[in-house]
Coordinates of C-alpha atoms and ligand atoms in Angstrom, one line a residue:
M255 CA 103.3 119.9 128.4
L256 CA 101.0 116.8 127.4
R257 CA 103.6 115.4 125.0
Q258 CA 106.5 115.4 127.5
A259 CA 104.8 113.5 130.0
K260 CA 103.8 110.9 127.5
S261 CA 106.8 111.2 124.9
L262 CA 109.2 107.7 123.8
P263 CA 112.1 107.5 126.4
V264 CA 115.4 109.0 125.4
F265 CA 118.1 106.5 123.7
F266 CA 121.7 107.9 123.4
C267 CA 124.0 106.7 121.0
E268 CA 127.7 105.9 121.9
D269 CA 129.4 109.0 121.4
S270 CA 126.1 111.4 121.8
T271 CA 126.8 113.9 124.8
G272 CA 123.5 115.3 124.5
D273 CA 120.4 114.4 125.7
L274 CA 118.7 114.2 122.0
P275 CA 115.4 112.2 122.0
I276 CA 115.1 109.3 119.5
G277 CA 113.0 111.1 117.0
H278 CA 115.7 113.2 116.0
F279 CA 118.0 110.2 114.8
P280 CA 121.1 111.3 116.7
L281 CA 122.6 107.8 115.6
A282 CA 122.7 108.4 112.1
E283 CA 124.4 111.8 112.2
S284 CA 126.9 111.2 114.9
Q285 CA 128.1 107.7 114.0
M286 CA 129.1 109.3 110.6
T287 CA 132.0 110.9 112.1
R288 CA 133.5 107.4 113.2
Y289 CA 133.4 106.0 110.0
P290 CA 134.4 107.0 106.4
V291 CA 132.1 109.2 104.4
T292 CA 131.4 107.7 101.0
P293 CA 133.0 110.2 98.3
M294 CA 129.9 109.1 96.6
A295 CA 126.5 107.6 96.9
R296 CA 125.8 104.1 96.6
Y297 CA 123.0 102.5 94.6
V298 CA 120.3 100.0 95.5
F299 CA 117.7 99.8 92.9
I300 CA 114.7 97.6 94.1
T301 CA 112.5 96.1 91.9
G302 CA 109.3 93.9 92.4
G303 CA 108.6 90.5 90.8
V304 CA 105.9 87.8 90.5
V305 CA 102.6 89.9 92.1
S306 CA 102.3 93.3 93.2
S307 CA 101.4 94.5 96.5
L308 CA 104.3 93.0 98.4
G309 CA 105.2 95.5 100.4
K310 CA 108.0 97.1 98.4
G311 CA 107.7 100.2 99.7
I312 CA 108.1 99.4 103.2
A313 CA 110.9 97.0 102.3
A314 CA 113.0 99.8 100.5
A315 CA 112.0 101.9 103.7
A316 CA 113.1 99.5 106.3
L317 CA 116.2 99.0 104.4
G318 CA 116.6 102.9 105.0
A319 CA 116.1 102.5 108.5
L320 CA 118.5 99.9 108.9
L321 CA 121.5 101.4 107.0
Q322 CA 120.7 104.8 109.1
A323 CA 121.0 102.7 112.4
R324 CA 124.5 101.7 111.0
G325 CA 125.2 105.8 110.8
Y326 CA 124.8 105.9 106.8
R327 CA 122.9 108.9 105.5
V328 CA 120.2 107.3 102.9
R329 CA 118.0 109.3 100.5
L330 CA 115.2 107.1 99.0
R331 CA 113.5 107.7 95.5
K332 CA 110.6 106.3 93.6
L333 CA 110.6 105.8 90.1
D334 CA 106.9 105.6 89.1
P335 CA 105.6 104.1 85.7
Y336 CA 102.2 105.5 85.5
L337 CA 101.6 108.2 82.9
N338 CA 100.1 110.5 85.1
V339 CA 102.4 113.9 85.8
D340 CA 101.9 113.4 89.7
P341 CA 99.2 111.4 91.6
G342 CA 97.4 114.4 92.4
T343 CA 94.3 114.0 90.2
M344 CA 94.3 110.3 90.9
S345 CA 91.4 109.1 93.0
P346 CA 92.3 107.9 96.5
T347 CA 90.0 105.1 96.2
Q348 CA 92.5 103.9 93.0
H349 CA 95.7 105.1 94.1
G350 CA 95.7 105.8 97.8
E351 CA 96.7 108.8 99.7
V352 CA 98.3 111.5 98.1
F353 CA 101.3 112.2 100.0
V354 CA 102.3 115.7 100.1
T355 CA 105.9 117.1 100.7
D356 CA 107.5 119.8 102.6
D357 CA 108.0 121.6 98.8
G358 CA 104.7 121.3 97.7
A359 CA 104.7 118.2 95.5
E360 CA 101.9 115.6 95.1
T361 CA 103.7 112.5 95.6
D362 CA 103.2 108.3 95.7
L363 CA 101.8 107.3 99.1
D364 CA 105.5 105.4 99.5
L365 CA 107.2 108.5 100.3
G366 CA 105.2 108.3 103.0
H367 CA 106.6 105.2 104.1
Y368 CA 110.2 106.3 103.3
E369 CA 109.5 109.3 105.7
R370 CA 108.2 107.4 108.6
F371 CA 111.0 104.9 108.8
T372 CA 113.7 107.2 107.7
G373 CA 112.4 110.6 109.3
R374 CA 114.0 112.2 106.4
S375 CA 111.6 114.8 104.7
A376 CA 111.5 113.7 101.2
T377 CA 111.3 116.3 98.5
K378 CA 109.6 117.0 94.9
T379 CA 112.8 115.2 93.5
D380 CA 112.5 111.9 95.3
N381 CA 109.7 110.7 93.0
I382 CA 109.1 110.8 89.1
T383 CA 106.3 109.1 86.6
T384 CA 106.9 108.2 83.1
G385 CA 104.1 111.3 82.7
R386 CA 106.5 113.6 84.2
I387 CA 109.6 112.0 82.2
Y388 CA 107.6 112.5 78.7
K389 CA 106.5 116.4 79.9
N390 CA 110.3 117.0 80.6
I391 CA 111.2 115.5 76.8
I392 CA 108.4 117.2 75.1
D393 CA 109.1 120.3 76.7
K394 CA 112.7 120.1 75.7
E395 CA 111.9 119.4 72.2
R396 CA 109.7 122.1 71.6
R397 CA 112.0 124.3 72.9
G398 CA 114.3 122.8 70.6
D399 CA 116.9 121.8 73.0
Y400 CA 117.6 118.3 71.0
L401 CA 119.2 120.3 67.8
G402 CA 117.0 118.5 65.6
A403 CA 117.8 115.2 66.6
T404 CA 115.0 112.1 66.7
V405 CA 113.6 112.2 70.0
Q406 CA 113.7 108.4 71.2
V407 CA 113.3 106.2 74.1
I408 CA 117.0 105.4 74.1
P409 CA 118.5 107.5 74.8
H410 CA 116.7 110.3 75.6
V411 CA 114.0 109.2 77.7
T412 CA 116.8 106.9 79.5
N413 CA 118.8 109.6 80.0
E414 CA 116.3 111.8 81.6
I415 CA 115.5 108.9 84.0
K416 CA 119.2 108.5 84.5
D417 CA 119.7 112.1 85.5
F418 CA 116.6 111.6 87.6
V419 CA 118.3 109.1 89.5
T420 CA 121.9 110.3 89.6
E421 CA 121.1 114.1 90.5
G422 CA 121.6 115.8 93.9
N423 CA 122.8 112.5 96.0
E424 CA 126.2 114.3 96.9
D425 CA 124.9 114.3 100.9
Y426 CA 124.2 110.7 100.8
D427 CA 126.1 107.5 101.3
F428 CA 123.4 105.1 99.9
V429 CA 120.6 106.0 97.4
L430 CA 117.6 103.7 97.6
C431 CA 115.6 103.7 94.3
E432 CA 112.4 101.9 94.0
V433 CA 111.1 101.2 90.4
G434 CA 106.9 100.9 91.0
G435 CA 105.0 98.1 89.7
T436 CA 105.9 94.5 88.6
V437 CA 108.9 93.2 86.7
G438 CA 107.3 92.8 83.4
D439 CA 104.8 95.6 83.2
I440 CA 105.3 97.1 79.7
E441 CA 105.1 100.7 81.2
A442 CA 108.0 99.9 83.4
M443 CA 110.7 98.8 80.6
P444 CA 112.2 102.4 80.1
F445 CA 112.9 102.3 83.7
M446 CA 114.3 99.3 83.9
E447 CA 116.6 99.8 81.1
A448 CA 117.7 103.2 82.5
I449 CA 118.5 101.2 86.1
R450 CA 120.6 98.5 84.0
Q451 CA 122.5 101.3 82.0
V452 CA 123.3 103.4 85.0
K453 CA 125.3 100.7 86.6
N454 CA 127.9 100.8 83.8
D455 CA 127.9 104.8 84.3
L456 CA 128.7 104.4 87.6
P457 CA 132.1 103.3 89.2
R458 CA 132.4 99.7 89.4
G459 CA 131.0 98.7 92.6
T460 CA 128.8 101.2 93.6
A461 CA 125.3 100.1 92.3
I462 CA 123.5 96.6 93.2
Y463 CA 120.2 95.2 92.2
L464 CA 117.6 94.0 95.0
H465 CA 114.7 91.9 94.0
L466 CA 111.7 91.3 96.3
T467 CA 109.6 88.4 95.3
L468 CA 107.2 85.8 96.6
M469 CA 107.4 82.3 96.9
P470 CA 103.7 80.9 97.3
F471 CA 102.7 77.9 99.6
I472 CA 100.8 75.4 97.4
A473 CA 98.5 73.7 100.0
A474 CA 98.2 70.3 97.8
A475 CA 102.1 69.9 97.4
G476 CA 102.6 71.3 100.9
E477 CA 105.5 73.3 100.0
L478 CA 106.4 76.8 98.9
K479 CA 107.2 77.2 95.3
T480 CA 110.6 78.7 94.0
K481 CA 109.5 78.8 90.4
P482 CA 107.6 82.2 90.1
T483 CA 110.6 83.7 91.4
Q484 CA 113.1 81.6 89.1
H485 CA 111.0 83.5 86.3
S486 CA 110.7 86.8 87.4
V487 CA 114.8 86.9 88.0
K488 CA 114.8 85.3 84.6
E489 CA 112.9 88.1 82.9
L490 CA 115.3 90.3 84.9
Q491 CA 118.3 88.7 83.3
A492 CA 116.7 89.2 79.8
M493 CA 116.7 92.9 80.7
G494 CA 120.5 92.8 81.5
I495 CA 119.8 92.9 85.4
A496 CA 121.4 90.0 87.4
P497 CA 120.0 90.5 90.9
D498 CA 122.4 90.6 93.5
I499 CA 119.9 90.1 96.4
L500 CA 116.5 88.4 96.5
L501 CA 114.3 89.5 99.6
V502 CA 111.8 86.7 99.5
R503 CA 108.3 87.0 100.9
A504 CA 107.0 83.8 102.4
D505 CA 104.0 82.9 104.9
R506 CA 106.3 80.5 106.6
E507 CA 109.9 79.7 107.1
I508 CA 111.7 78.8 103.8
P509 CA 113.3 75.8 104.2
E510 CA 117.4 75.4 103.5
A511 CA 116.6 73.5 100.5
E512 CA 114.6 75.7 98.4
R513 CA 116.8 78.6 99.7
R514 CA 119.8 76.6 98.0
K515 CA 117.6 75.8 94.9
L516 CA 116.8 79.9 94.9
S517 CA 120.2 80.5 95.2
L518 CA 121.3 78.2 92.2
F519 CA 118.7 78.8 89.5
C520 CA 118.9 82.8 90.5
N521 CA 122.2 83.1 90.5
V522 CA 122.9 84.8 93.5
R523 CA 124.9 83.7 96.6
P524 CA 122.9 81.5 99.3
S525 CA 123.6 84.2 101.7
A526 CA 121.7 86.6 99.4
V527 CA 118.4 84.8 99.7
I528 CA 116.9 86.6 102.5
Q529 CA 113.5 85.4 103.4
A530 CA 110.9 87.9 104.6
L531 CA 108.3 86.5 106.6
D532 CA 104.7 88.1 107.4
V533 CA 104.8 90.3 110.5
A534 CA 102.6 91.3 112.7
N535 CA 103.1 95.3 112.3
I536 CA 104.7 97.2 109.8
Y537 CA 107.3 98.7 112.3
D538 CA 108.4 95.2 112.9
V539 CA 109.7 95.0 109.6
P540 CA 113.3 96.5 110.1
T541 CA 114.5 94.5 113.3
A542 CA 113.0 91.2 111.1
Y543 CA 115.0 91.9 108.2
H544 CA 117.7 93.0 110.3
K545 CA 117.7 89.6 111.9
E546 CA 117.5 87.9 108.5
G547 CA 120.8 89.3 107.1
L548 CA 119.1 91.9 105.0
D549 CA 121.4 95.1 105.8
S550 CA 124.3 93.4 106.4
E551 CA 124.2 91.2 102.8
V552 CA 123.4 94.9 101.2
L553 CA 126.9 96.1 102.8
A554 CA 129.0 92.9 102.0
A555 CA 127.8 93.3 98.0
F556 CA 129.5 96.7 98.4
G557 CA 132.4 94.9 100.1
I558 CA 132.0 96.8 103.2
E559 CA 133.2 94.5 105.7
P560 CA 133.3 94.4 108.8
A561 CA 130.0 96.7 108.6
P562 CA 129.5 99.4 111.5
K563 CA 127.1 97.8 114.2
P564 CA 123.7 98.9 114.1
R565 CA 121.9 100.8 116.9
L566 CA 118.2 99.3 116.7
D567 CA 117.0 99.9 120.3
A568 CA 114.6 102.8 119.2
W569 CA 113.0 100.3 116.8
E570 CA 113.0 97.8 119.5
E571 CA 111.1 100.1 121.7
V572 CA 108.4 101.1 119.2
C573 CA 108.1 97.2 118.5
N574 CA 107.8 96.8 122.4
R575 CA 105.1 99.3 122.9
I576 CA 103.1 98.0 120.0
H577 CA 103.1 94.6 121.2
T578 CA 102.5 95.2 124.8
P579 CA 99.9 98.0 125.2
E580 CA 98.7 99.1 128.6
G581 CA 95.5 100.2 127.2
E582 CA 93.3 100.5 124.1
V583 CA 91.1 103.5 122.8
T584 CA 88.6 103.7 120.1
I585 CA 88.6 106.6 117.3
A586 CA 85.8 106.5 114.9
I587 CA 87.1 107.9 111.4
V588 CA 84.1 109.5 110.0
G589 CA 85.1 109.6 106.2
K590 CA 84.4 109.1 102.7
Y591 CA 86.9 106.6 101.2
T592 CA 86.6 104.2 104.3
G593 CA 86.1 101.3 102.0
L594 CA 90.2 101.6 100.9
K595 CA 92.3 102.1 103.8
D596 CA 95.1 103.4 101.8
A597 CA 93.4 106.6 101.0
Y598 CA 94.1 107.5 104.4
K599 CA 97.6 105.8 104.9
S600 CA 99.4 108.5 106.8
L601 CA 96.1 109.2 108.9
I602 CA 96.1 105.7 110.2
E603 CA 99.9 105.4 110.9
A604 CA 99.6 108.8 112.6
L605 CA 96.8 107.8 115.1
H606 CA 99.0 104.3 116.1
H607 CA 102.3 106.5 116.8
G608 CA 99.9 108.6 118.9
G609 CA 99.1 105.3 120.5
I610 CA 102.7 104.6 120.6
A611 CA 103.6 107.8 122.4
N612 CA 101.0 106.9 125.0
H613 CA 101.6 103.2 125.4
V614 CA 98.2 102.0 124.2
K615 CA 96.3 100.4 121.3
V616 CA 94.4 102.4 119.0
K617 CA 91.6 100.6 117.4
L618 CA 89.7 102.3 114.5
D619 CA 86.3 102.7 113.9
W620 CA 85.5 103.6 110.3
I621 CA 82.4 105.0 109.6
E622 CA 80.7 106.1 106.2
S623 CA 79.5 110.0 106.7
E624 CA 76.6 109.6 105.1
V625 CA 75.1 107.5 107.5
F626 CA 74.8 110.7 109.7
E627 CA 72.8 112.0 107.2
K628 CA 70.0 109.2 107.9
E629 CA 70.5 108.1 111.4
D630 CA 71.1 110.1 114.5
P631 CA 75.0 109.7 115.4
A632 CA 74.6 109.1 119.0
P633 CA 74.2 105.1 119.2
W634 CA 77.4 105.2 116.6
L635 CA 79.7 107.6 118.6
E636 CA 78.6 107.2 122.2
K637 CA 80.9 104.3 122.4
V638 CA 84.0 105.6 121.2
H639 CA 86.7 107.6 122.8
G640 CA 87.4 110.1 119.8
I641 CA 86.4 111.3 116.5
L642 CA 88.5 112.3 113.5
V643 CA 87.0 114.1 110.6
P644 CA 89.8 113.7 108.2
G645 CA 90.3 115.5 104.9
G646 CA 88.1 115.1 102.1
F647 CA 86.5 116.8 98.7
G648 CA 83.1 117.3 97.5
E649 CA 79.5 117.5 98.9
R650 CA 78.9 114.1 99.2
G651 CA 78.9 113.1 103.1
S652 CA 79.5 116.7 104.4
Q653 CA 76.3 116.8 106.2
G654 CA 77.1 113.5 108.1
K655 CA 80.7 115.1 109.1
I656 CA 78.9 118.1 110.3
N657 CA 76.8 116.2 112.2
A658 CA 79.3 114.4 113.8
A659 CA 81.2 117.4 114.4
R660 CA 77.9 118.7 116.5
F661 CA 78.1 115.5 118.2
A662 CA 81.5 115.5 119.5
R663 CA 80.9 119.5 120.5
E664 CA 77.8 118.6 122.5
R665 CA 78.9 115.7 124.2
Q666 CA 82.3 116.8 125.1
V667 CA 84.1 114.0 123.2
P668 CA 87.6 114.7 121.7
Y669 CA 87.3 115.7 118.1
F670 CA 89.8 116.2 115.6
G671 CA 88.9 117.9 112.2
I672 CA 91.5 117.4 109.7
C673 CA 91.5 119.9 106.7
F674 CA 88.0 119.4 105.3
G675 CA 87.3 118.1 109.3
M676 CA 87.9 121.6 110.4
Q677 CA 85.9 123.4 107.6
M678 CA 83.1 121.0 108.4
A679 CA 83.4 122.1 112.4
V680 CA 83.4 125.9 111.6
I681 CA 80.4 125.3 109.4
E682 CA 78.7 123.6 112.0
A683 CA 79.9 126.3 114.7
A684 CA 78.2 128.9 112.4
R685 CA 74.9 127.2 111.7
N686 CA 74.1 125.8 115.1
L687 CA 75.9 128.1 117.4
A688 CA 75.9 131.6 115.3
G689 CA 72.6 130.8 114.1
I690 CA 73.9 131.5 110.2
N691 CA 71.3 129.2 108.9
D692 CA 73.0 128.8 105.3
A693 CA 76.7 128.6 106.2
S694 CA 78.1 126.5 103.8
S695 CA 81.1 126.4 101.8
T696 CA 81.6 127.4 98.2
E697 CA 83.0 123.9 97.6
F698 CA 79.8 122.9 97.4
G699 CA 78.2 125.8 95.1
S700 CA 77.5 129.3 95.3
T701 CA 76.2 130.5 98.7
Q702 CA 75.0 133.6 100.5
E703 CA 77.0 132.5 103.3
P704 CA 80.6 131.4 102.4
V705 CA 82.1 130.1 105.6
V706 CA 84.5 128.3 103.5
G707 CA 85.3 130.0 100.4
L708 CA 87.8 130.1 97.5
M709 CA 91.0 132.5 98.2
T710 CA 92.5 133.4 95.1
E711 CA 95.6 135.1 96.5
W712 CA 98.1 134.6 99.4
L713 CA 101.3 135.0 100.6
K714 CA 103.9 132.3 100.8
G715 CA 106.6 133.8 102.6
N716 CA 107.0 137.0 100.9
E717 CA 105.6 135.9 97.5
L718 CA 102.1 136.2 96.2
E719 CA 100.7 133.2 95.1
K720 CA 97.2 133.3 92.8
R721 CA 94.7 130.6 91.9
S722 CA 91.8 131.0 89.9
H723 CA 88.1 129.7 89.8
K724 CA 88.7 128.1 86.6
G725 CA 92.2 126.6 86.8
D726 CA 93.4 123.4 85.8
L727 CA 92.3 120.8 89.0
G728 CA 96.5 119.3 88.9
G729 CA 98.5 121.5 91.1
T730 CA 96.2 124.3 92.0
M731 CA 95.7 123.9 95.4
R732 CA 97.8 125.4 98.7
L733 CA 100.3 122.8 98.6
G734 CA 103.4 122.1 100.7
A735 CA 104.5 123.5 104.2
Y736 CA 103.4 127.1 105.3
K737 CA 104.2 128.5 108.4
A738 CA 101.4 129.2 110.7
A739 CA 101.5 131.6 114.0
L740 CA 99.6 130.5 116.9
K741 CA 97.8 132.2 119.9
K742 CA 99.5 132.3 122.9
D743 CA 98.0 130.1 125.6
T744 CA 95.7 128.5 123.6
K745 CA 95.6 124.6 123.8
I746 CA 97.1 124.2 120.3
A747 CA 100.0 126.4 121.3
D748 CA 100.5 124.5 124.8
I749 CA 100.4 121.1 122.7
Y750 CA 103.1 122.2 120.2
G751 CA 105.3 123.7 123.0
S752 CA 105.4 126.8 120.7
T753 CA 103.5 129.7 118.7
E754 CA 105.4 129.2 115.4
I755 CA 104.5 126.0 113.1
S756 CA 105.0 124.9 109.9
E757 CA 102.7 122.2 108.4
R758 CA 101.9 120.7 105.1
H759 CA 98.9 122.2 103.5
R760 CA 96.5 120.2 100.4
H761 CA 93.4 122.3 100.0
R762 CA 91.7 125.0 97.5
Y763 CA 89.2 126.3 100.0
E764 CA 89.9 128.4 103.2
V765 CA 87.6 129.4 106.0
N766 CA 86.7 133.0 105.6
R767 CA 88.3 135.1 108.4
D768 CA 85.4 137.6 107.9
Y769 CA 83.1 135.5 110.1
K770 CA 86.2 135.4 112.8
E771 CA 84.4 137.6 115.1
K772 CA 81.0 136.7 114.9
L773 CA 82.3 132.8 115.7
E774 CA 84.8 133.8 118.6
S775 CA 81.7 135.6 119.9
C776 CA 80.1 132.0 120.0
G777 CA 83.3 130.2 121.9
L778 CA 84.9 128.9 118.9
V779 CA 88.5 130.3 118.8
F780 CA 90.5 131.2 115.7
S781 CA 93.7 129.8 117.6
G782 CA 96.2 130.0 114.5
M783 CA 96.4 131.9 111.4
S784 CA 99.0 132.4 108.5
P785 CA 101.7 134.9 109.4
D786 CA 100.1 137.6 107.4
G787 CA 96.9 136.8 109.4
L788 CA 94.4 136.1 106.4
L789 CA 93.9 132.4 106.7
P790 CA 92.7 130.5 109.3
E791 CA 95.1 127.7 110.4
T792 CA 93.6 126.1 113.5
I793 CA 90.5 126.5 115.8
E794 CA 89.1 125.2 119.1
Y795 CA 86.8 125.4 122.2
P796 CA 88.5 126.5 125.0
D797 CA 85.6 125.1 127.2
H798 CA 86.0 121.5 125.7
P799 CA 88.4 118.5 126.9
W800 CA 89.9 118.4 123.4
F801 CA 88.4 120.0 120.2
I802 CA 90.8 121.2 117.6
G803 CA 90.6 121.7 113.9
V804 CA 93.3 122.0 111.7
Q805 CA 93.7 123.4 107.9
Y806 CA 96.7 121.3 107.7
H807 CA 97.9 117.8 107.3
P808 CA 99.6 116.8 110.8
E809 CA 99.4 113.4 109.9
L810 CA 102.3 113.7 106.9
K811 CA 104.9 114.7 109.7
S812 CA 104.2 112.0 112.1
R813 CA 107.0 109.3 112.5
P814 CA 106.9 106.1 115.0
L815 CA 110.2 107.5 116.3
D816 CA 108.7 110.7 116.5
P817 CA 105.1 110.9 117.0
H818 CA 103.6 114.2 115.9
P819 CA 102.6 116.3 119.1
L820 CA 98.9 116.8 118.1
F821 CA 98.3 113.1 117.4
A822 CA 100.0 112.1 121.2
S823 CA 97.7 114.6 122.4
F824 CA 94.4 113.5 120.7
I825 CA 95.1 109.8 122.0
E826 CA 95.8 111.4 125.5
A827 CA 92.4 112.9 125.5
A828 CA 90.9 109.7 123.8
L829 CA 92.4 108.0 127.0
E830 CA 90.8 110.2 129.7
Q831 CA 87.5 109.9 127.8
S832 CA 87.9 106.1 127.7
R833 CA 88.2 106.4 131.7
L834 CA 84.6 108.2 131.8
V835 CA 82.7 106.1 129.4
Ligands
LIG949 N1 88.0 119.9 99.7 C1 88.7 121.0 100.8 C2 89.5 121.9 100.2 O1 89.6 121.8 99.1 C3 89.3 120.1 101.7 C4 90.5 119.7 101.2 C5 91.2 118.5 102.0 O2 90.4 118.1 103.1 N2 92.5 118.1 101.8 O3 89.8 123.1 100.7

């Protein structure tokens, strides 16, 4: 109900007959019938030069969205040069968020951009690290698979990378493969060598290289400089990779003469020097790059001319809503890694998607939860329209989160507890409503009242999954998509418009169902459980305007063209609240 009233307008593709909302990407699917389906995938290898943090992931994702808007089926994959097997055990303050796929892989946050821009759910096989490649090779070596050969970077490591890149692409017209890091990084060398080789392994004309660089503006000279790009392209060429397209980040228009210079010195066509100017919002990127001709240049590099026309109405509407909001709400995020916003990448995006759904701007007020352990939360939280306690690990700051949940419950302010945020809300209820003073989580040490505790066995589909108290930290969590059964006539079932959902998880501890009855008698409803009835999945207070906790991470499935219903509804509730304060 809530969602339908506020959802994005419906767009139709030219040959669509049904009323598919834009979130279902009818354009890509239906237009496919009008253009010849490629017998095999075409590959775009995306590298970065000059400096890191140029937005290679977003550039790749935006190109994916543009090719989709022309009716092509697109897959994005990421090659990460670091030695960790996956980013699962890396600190969010170092590496940013760990993005979890439906099939339970802990991956690089760029996969989140890929999903948000293309709507295609990523899988385990879309991200690989040097660590994983070497692990596979060493496992094979131990099994004797190499039949006594000396195992070497070329061909064994490069073959492993090439197999990863080229496998499972039968259903796609384009595979966009991003190489993490910056050209010149020692760790990335085997990946560079592999992408060099693979172009010759593939049929002629089915692979191109796109290089993202930076033209810095030198104030003293009053000029944008081409030299760093020239050097970076030289370095690529020394590895045997000749970029077909340069995507050049700059903070101002690149003059025609400089483009020609880049074209001449870097050996690309003038039309293949695409300027990538800074934009106000990441969702402006697809339309901005389209205007600069990125997608037509990519298609031209494959000889696809004339190219099918793109339908960008949905993206234009998203940009329009972002740039001309009809109101504003402020959401407090009470968390622990507030110093590094990348640690909450998908969460931030999902909140903005909620804003897009409601046509409002969402302002974020970041609060270190430890503050509420020393100070009264009221002066901080009285002015916000919604409180969100996100996922988190460890005891530090947990009491502050519990205090934030209490404020939200007592003062009737919309509260959204995600994973740890739900666990803290339940502990709050146990202590302050049910009078279980020692209520705690076993994550913080042993306790007499394990309201949140470690589950050692549970069902995934029909399979029994197990974890031990002393297992490795890597990959021992409840990870990936799990189904949940929502109770009829609850707020959450109403928001989803369904009682059967599937959402992505990433946690070790669970709310202990042994406390269910006691907590329910105090008004906290366990509105969703795992299908076997063992694991609490969602909680809510029916007598509160909007107080919902979820054990999973809905932010991972929200997209600008298809905002997640919980975020759309939470922002709507915050909008109501803004009218009261
Ligand atoms: N630390 C909690 C657990 O492992 C919550 C994890 C999270 O919020 N993702 O269960």
